mmCIF file of C-alpha atoms in Angstrom:
data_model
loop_
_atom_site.group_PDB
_atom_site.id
_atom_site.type_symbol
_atom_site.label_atom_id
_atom_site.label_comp_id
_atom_site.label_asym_id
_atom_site.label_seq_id
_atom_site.Cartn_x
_atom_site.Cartn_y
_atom_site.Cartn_z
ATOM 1 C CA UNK G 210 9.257 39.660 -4.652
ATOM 2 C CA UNK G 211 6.304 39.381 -2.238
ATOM 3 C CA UNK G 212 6.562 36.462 -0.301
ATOM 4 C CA UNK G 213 4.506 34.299 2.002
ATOM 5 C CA UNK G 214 5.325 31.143 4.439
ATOM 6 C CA UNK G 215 3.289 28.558 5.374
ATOM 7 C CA UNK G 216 5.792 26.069 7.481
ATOM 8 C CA UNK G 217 4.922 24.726 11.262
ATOM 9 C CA UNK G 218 8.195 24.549 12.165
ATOM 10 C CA UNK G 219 8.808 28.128 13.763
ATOM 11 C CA UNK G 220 12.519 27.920 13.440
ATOM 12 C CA UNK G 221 12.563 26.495 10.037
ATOM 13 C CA UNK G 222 9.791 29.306 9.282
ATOM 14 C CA UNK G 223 11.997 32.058 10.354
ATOM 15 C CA UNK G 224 15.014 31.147 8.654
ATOM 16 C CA UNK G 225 13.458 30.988 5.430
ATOM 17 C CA UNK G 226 12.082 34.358 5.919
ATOM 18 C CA UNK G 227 15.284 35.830 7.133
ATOM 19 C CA UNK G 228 16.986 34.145 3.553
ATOM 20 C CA UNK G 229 14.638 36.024 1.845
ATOM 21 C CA UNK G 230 14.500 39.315 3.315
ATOM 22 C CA UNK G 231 18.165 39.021 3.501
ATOM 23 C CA UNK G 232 18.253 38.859 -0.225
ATOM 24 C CA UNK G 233 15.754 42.171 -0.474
ATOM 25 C CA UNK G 234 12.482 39.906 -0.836
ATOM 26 C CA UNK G 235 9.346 40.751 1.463
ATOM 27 C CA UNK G 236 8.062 37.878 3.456
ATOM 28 C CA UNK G 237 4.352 39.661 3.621
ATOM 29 C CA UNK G 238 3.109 36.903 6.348
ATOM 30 C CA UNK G 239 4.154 33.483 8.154
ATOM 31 C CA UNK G 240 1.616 31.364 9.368
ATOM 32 C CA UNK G 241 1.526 27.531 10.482
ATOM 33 C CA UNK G 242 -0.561 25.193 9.133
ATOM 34 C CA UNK G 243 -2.692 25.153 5.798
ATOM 35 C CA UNK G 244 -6.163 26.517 6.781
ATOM 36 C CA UNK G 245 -4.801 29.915 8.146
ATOM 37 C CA UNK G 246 -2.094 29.709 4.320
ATOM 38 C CA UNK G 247 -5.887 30.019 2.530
ATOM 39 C CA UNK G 248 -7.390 32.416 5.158
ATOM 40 C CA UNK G 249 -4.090 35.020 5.235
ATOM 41 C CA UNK G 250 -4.348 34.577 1.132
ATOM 42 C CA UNK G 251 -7.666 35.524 0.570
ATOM 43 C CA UNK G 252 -7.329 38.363 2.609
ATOM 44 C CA UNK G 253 -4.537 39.669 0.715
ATOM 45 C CA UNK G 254 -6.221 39.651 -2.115
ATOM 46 C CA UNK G 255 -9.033 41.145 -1.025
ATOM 47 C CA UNK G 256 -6.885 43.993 -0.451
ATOM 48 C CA UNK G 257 -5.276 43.839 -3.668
ATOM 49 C CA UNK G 258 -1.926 42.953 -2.265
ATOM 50 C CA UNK G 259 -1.693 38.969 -3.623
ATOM 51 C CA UNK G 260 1.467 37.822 -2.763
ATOM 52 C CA UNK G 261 3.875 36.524 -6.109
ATOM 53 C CA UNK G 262 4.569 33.201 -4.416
ATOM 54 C CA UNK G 263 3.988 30.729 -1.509
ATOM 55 C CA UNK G 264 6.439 29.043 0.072
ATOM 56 C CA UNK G 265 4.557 25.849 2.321
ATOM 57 C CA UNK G 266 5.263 22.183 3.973
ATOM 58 C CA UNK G 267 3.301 19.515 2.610
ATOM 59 C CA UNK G 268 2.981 18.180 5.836
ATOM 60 C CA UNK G 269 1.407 20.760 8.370
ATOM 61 C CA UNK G 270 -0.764 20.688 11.490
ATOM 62 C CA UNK G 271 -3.616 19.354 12.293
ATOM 63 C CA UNK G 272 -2.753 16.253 10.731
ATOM 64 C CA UNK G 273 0.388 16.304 9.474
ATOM 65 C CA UNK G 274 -0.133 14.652 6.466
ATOM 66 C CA UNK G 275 -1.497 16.383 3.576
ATOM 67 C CA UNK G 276 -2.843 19.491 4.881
ATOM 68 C CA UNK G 277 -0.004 21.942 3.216
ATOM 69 C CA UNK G 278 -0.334 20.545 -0.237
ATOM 70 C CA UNK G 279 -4.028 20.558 -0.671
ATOM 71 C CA UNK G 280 -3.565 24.163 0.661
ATOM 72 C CA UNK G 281 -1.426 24.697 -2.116
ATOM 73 C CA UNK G 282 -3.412 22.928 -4.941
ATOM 74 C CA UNK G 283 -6.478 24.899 -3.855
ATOM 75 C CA UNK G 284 -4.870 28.054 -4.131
ATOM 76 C CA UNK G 285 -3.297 27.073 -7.389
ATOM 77 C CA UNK G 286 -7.133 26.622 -9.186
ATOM 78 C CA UNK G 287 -8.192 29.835 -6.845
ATOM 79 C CA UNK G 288 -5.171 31.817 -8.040
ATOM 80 C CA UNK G 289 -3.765 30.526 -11.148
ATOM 81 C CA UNK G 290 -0.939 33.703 -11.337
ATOM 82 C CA UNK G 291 0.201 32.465 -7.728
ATOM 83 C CA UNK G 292 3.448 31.108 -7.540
ATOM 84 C CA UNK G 293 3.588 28.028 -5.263
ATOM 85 C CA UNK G 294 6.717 26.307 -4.094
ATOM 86 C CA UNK G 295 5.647 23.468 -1.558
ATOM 87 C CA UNK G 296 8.912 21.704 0.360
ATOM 88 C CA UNK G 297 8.761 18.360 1.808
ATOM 89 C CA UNK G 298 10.810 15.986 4.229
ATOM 90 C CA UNK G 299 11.260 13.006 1.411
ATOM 91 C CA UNK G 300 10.051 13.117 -1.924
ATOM 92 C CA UNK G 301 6.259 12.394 -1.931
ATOM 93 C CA UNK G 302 4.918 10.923 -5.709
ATOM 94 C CA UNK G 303 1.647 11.148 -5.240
ATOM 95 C CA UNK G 304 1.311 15.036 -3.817
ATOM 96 C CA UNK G 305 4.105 15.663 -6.592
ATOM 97 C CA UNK G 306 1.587 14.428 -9.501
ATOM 98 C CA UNK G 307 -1.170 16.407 -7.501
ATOM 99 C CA UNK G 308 0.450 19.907 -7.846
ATOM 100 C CA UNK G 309 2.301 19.361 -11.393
ATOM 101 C CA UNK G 310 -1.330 18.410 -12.322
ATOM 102 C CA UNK G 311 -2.439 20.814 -15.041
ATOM 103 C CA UNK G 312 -0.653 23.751 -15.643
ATOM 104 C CA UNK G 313 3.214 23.327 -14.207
ATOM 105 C CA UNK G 314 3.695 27.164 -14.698
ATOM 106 C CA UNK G 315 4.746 28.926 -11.717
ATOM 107 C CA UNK G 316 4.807 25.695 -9.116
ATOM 108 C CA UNK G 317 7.718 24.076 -7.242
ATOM 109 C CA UNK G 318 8.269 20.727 -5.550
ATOM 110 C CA UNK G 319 11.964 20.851 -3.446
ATOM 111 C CA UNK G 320 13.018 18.253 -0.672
ATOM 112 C CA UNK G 321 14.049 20.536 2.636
ATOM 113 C CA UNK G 322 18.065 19.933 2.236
ATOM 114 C CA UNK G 323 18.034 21.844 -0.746
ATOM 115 C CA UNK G 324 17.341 24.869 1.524
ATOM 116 C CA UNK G 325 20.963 24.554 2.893
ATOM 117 C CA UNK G 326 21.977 25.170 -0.953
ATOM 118 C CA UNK G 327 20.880 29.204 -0.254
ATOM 119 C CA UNK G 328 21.578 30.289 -3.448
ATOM 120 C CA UNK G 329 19.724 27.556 -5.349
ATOM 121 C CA UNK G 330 17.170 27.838 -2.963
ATOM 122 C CA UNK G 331 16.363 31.529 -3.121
ATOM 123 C CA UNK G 332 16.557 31.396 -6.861
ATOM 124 C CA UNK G 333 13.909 28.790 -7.327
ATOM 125 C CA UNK G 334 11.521 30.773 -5.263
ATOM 126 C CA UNK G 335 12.110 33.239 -7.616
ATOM 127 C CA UNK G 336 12.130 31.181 -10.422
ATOM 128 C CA UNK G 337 8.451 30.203 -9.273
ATOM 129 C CA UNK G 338 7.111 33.621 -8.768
ATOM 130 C CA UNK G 339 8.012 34.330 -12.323
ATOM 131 C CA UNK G 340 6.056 32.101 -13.215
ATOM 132 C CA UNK G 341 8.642 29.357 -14.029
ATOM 133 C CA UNK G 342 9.086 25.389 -12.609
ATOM 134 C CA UNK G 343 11.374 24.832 -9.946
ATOM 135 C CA UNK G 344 11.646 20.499 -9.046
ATOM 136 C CA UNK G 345 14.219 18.797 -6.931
ATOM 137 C CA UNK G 346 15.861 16.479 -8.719
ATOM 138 C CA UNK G 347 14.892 13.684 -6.962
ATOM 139 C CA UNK G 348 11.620 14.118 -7.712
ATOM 140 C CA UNK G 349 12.101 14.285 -11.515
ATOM 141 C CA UNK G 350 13.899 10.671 -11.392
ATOM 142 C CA UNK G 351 10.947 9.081 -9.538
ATOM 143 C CA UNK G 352 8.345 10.855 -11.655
ATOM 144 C CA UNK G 353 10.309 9.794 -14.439
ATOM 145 C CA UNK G 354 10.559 6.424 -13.547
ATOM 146 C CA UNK G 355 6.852 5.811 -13.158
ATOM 147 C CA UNK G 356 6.394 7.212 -16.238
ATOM 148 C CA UNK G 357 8.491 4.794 -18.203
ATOM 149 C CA UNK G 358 6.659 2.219 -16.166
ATOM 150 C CA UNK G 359 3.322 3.238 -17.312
ATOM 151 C CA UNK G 360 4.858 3.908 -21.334
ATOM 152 C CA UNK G 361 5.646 0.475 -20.853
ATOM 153 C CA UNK G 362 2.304 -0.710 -20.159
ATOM 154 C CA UNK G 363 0.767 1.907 -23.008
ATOM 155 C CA UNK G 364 2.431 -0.201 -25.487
ATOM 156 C CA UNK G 365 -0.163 -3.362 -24.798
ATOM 157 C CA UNK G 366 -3.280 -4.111 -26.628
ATOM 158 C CA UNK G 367 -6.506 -3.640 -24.886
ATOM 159 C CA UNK G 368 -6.814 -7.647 -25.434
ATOM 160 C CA UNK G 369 -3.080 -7.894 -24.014
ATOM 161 C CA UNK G 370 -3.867 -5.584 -20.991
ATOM 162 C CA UNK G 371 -6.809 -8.110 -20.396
ATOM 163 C CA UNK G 372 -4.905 -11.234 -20.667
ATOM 164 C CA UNK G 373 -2.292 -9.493 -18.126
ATOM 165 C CA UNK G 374 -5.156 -8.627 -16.023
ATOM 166 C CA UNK G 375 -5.793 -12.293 -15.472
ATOM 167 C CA UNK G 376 -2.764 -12.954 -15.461
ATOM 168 C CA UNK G 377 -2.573 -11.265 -12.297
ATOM 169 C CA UNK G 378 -5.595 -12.670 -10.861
ATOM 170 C CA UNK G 379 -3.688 -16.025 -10.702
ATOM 171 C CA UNK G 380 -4.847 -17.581 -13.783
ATOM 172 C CA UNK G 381 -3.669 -19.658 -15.620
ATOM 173 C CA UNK G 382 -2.958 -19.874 -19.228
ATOM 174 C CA UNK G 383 -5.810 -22.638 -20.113
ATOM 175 C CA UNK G 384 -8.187 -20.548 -17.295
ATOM 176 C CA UNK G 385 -7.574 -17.415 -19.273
ATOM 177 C CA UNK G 386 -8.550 -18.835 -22.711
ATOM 178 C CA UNK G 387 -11.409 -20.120 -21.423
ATOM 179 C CA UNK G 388 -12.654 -17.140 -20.013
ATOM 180 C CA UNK G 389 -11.550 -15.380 -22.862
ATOM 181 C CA UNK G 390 -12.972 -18.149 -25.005
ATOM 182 C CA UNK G 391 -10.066 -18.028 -27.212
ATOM 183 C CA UNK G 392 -7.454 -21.288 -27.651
ATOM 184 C CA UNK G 393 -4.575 -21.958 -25.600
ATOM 185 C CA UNK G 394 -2.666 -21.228 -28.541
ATOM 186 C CA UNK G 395 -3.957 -17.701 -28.586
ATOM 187 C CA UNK G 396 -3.483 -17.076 -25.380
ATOM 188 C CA UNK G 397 0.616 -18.269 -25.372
ATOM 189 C CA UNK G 398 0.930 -15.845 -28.061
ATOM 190 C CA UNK G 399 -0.531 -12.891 -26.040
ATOM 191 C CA UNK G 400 1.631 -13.909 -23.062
ATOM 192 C CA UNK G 401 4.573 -13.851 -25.150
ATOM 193 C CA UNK G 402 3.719 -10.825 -26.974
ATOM 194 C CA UNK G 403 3.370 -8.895 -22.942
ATOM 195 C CA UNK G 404 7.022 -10.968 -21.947
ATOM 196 C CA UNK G 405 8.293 -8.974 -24.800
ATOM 197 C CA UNK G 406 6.507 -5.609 -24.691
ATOM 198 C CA UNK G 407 7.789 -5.589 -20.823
ATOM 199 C CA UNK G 408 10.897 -6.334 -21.641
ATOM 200 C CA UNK G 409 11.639 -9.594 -20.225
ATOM 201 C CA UNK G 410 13.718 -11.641 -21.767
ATOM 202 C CA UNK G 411 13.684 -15.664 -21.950
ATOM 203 C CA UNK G 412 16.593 -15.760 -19.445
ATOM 204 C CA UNK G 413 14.061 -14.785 -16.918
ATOM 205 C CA UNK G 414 12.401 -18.176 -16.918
ATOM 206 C CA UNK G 415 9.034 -19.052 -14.822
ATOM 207 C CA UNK G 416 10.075 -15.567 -12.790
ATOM 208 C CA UNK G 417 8.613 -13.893 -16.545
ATOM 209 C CA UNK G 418 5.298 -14.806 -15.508
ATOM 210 C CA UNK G 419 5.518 -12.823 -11.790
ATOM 211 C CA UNK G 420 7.613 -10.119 -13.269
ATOM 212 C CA UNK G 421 5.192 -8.986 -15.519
ATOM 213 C CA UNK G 422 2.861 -9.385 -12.625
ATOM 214 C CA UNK G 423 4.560 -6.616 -11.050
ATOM 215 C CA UNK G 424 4.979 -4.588 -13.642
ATOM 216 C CA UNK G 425 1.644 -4.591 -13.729
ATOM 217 C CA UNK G 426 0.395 -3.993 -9.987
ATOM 218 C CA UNK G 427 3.145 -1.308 -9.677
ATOM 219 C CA UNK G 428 1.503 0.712 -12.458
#
């Protein structure tokens, strides 16, 4: 397996290459931050010598935000038979979504402890340049959460969603009929129908009201 590492961290950089060549893997480059990940790739393949997977930080220099991940998801669309395992500090939805997005063949998302776990490590970069999925489990229960969030909210009627909408504007029942022009009757029914949809149950009282609120802000 022909490897390369795009981490800032030299020390953390040269452990993970001495795991892998360790394990009879070639670590083909290192480099430090996201623009010179793109630069060392392109050159490879230029030469015909593409690696089978990148190993990079989401967060690299100059920036240290994002700079490893878009790396990553422009290589993915540049490369599509690249492997590309990114590993990050905490678990990060929204760069998560950004990766998975599309096709999740050959991509990984791992939190940094899970290095320490060699073995499981090493065989999810592997995993990845095979063209197989490689998530932390962390990241599959938060991804997984926001999706039941946003099932949750799939289940409303367009005319729900829009009475929920208001809802969160502040308004109140009689407000939303009339800007609905529908009766206050009407309306009470479409607020109960959203109370149940979401899952709250009478017990909740006045907090329904700001629950489903949240619910809906959240998604």
């Amino acid at each position: 397996m022909r490897v390369v590492i795009a981490e800032d961290s030299v020390l953390l950089r040269e452990g993970l290459t001495r795991l892998l060549t360790d394990r009879g893997h070639d670590v083909v480059a290192g480099v430090g931050d996201g623009e010179a990940l793109i630069k060392t790739i392109t050159e490879l393949d230029a030469q015909g010598e593409l690696p089978d997977v990148v190993v990079a930080d989401v967060r690299m220099p100059p920036t240290h935000t994002d700079e490893g991940v878009r790396a990553a998801v422009q290589l993915r669309k540049a490369h599509p038979g690249l492997g590309v395992l990114v590993l990050s500090q905490y678990v990060e939805e929204r760069y998560a979504t950004e990766l998975l997005a599309g096709s999740s063949r050959g991509v990984g998302y791992l939190l940094k402890d899970r290095v320490a776990e060699v073995r499981e490590f090493v065989d999810a970069v592997v995993r990845v340049a095979e063209g197989g999925t490689a998530l932390d489990p962390e990241v599959v229960a938060q991804l997984l959460g926001r999706s039941r969030k946003q099932d949750v909210l799939a289940g409303l009627t367009p005319r729900e969603r829009e009475v929920l909408g208001l809802m969160a504007e502040g308004r109140t029942n009689s407000a939303i009929a009339r800007q609905l022009v529908v009766s206050d009757g009407a309306v009470e029914k479409h607020v109960s129908n959203i109370f149940l949809k979401l899952g709250l149950s009478p017990s909740d009282g006045d907090h329904r009201r700001v629950l489903a609120v949240l619910t809906y802000l959240k998604s």
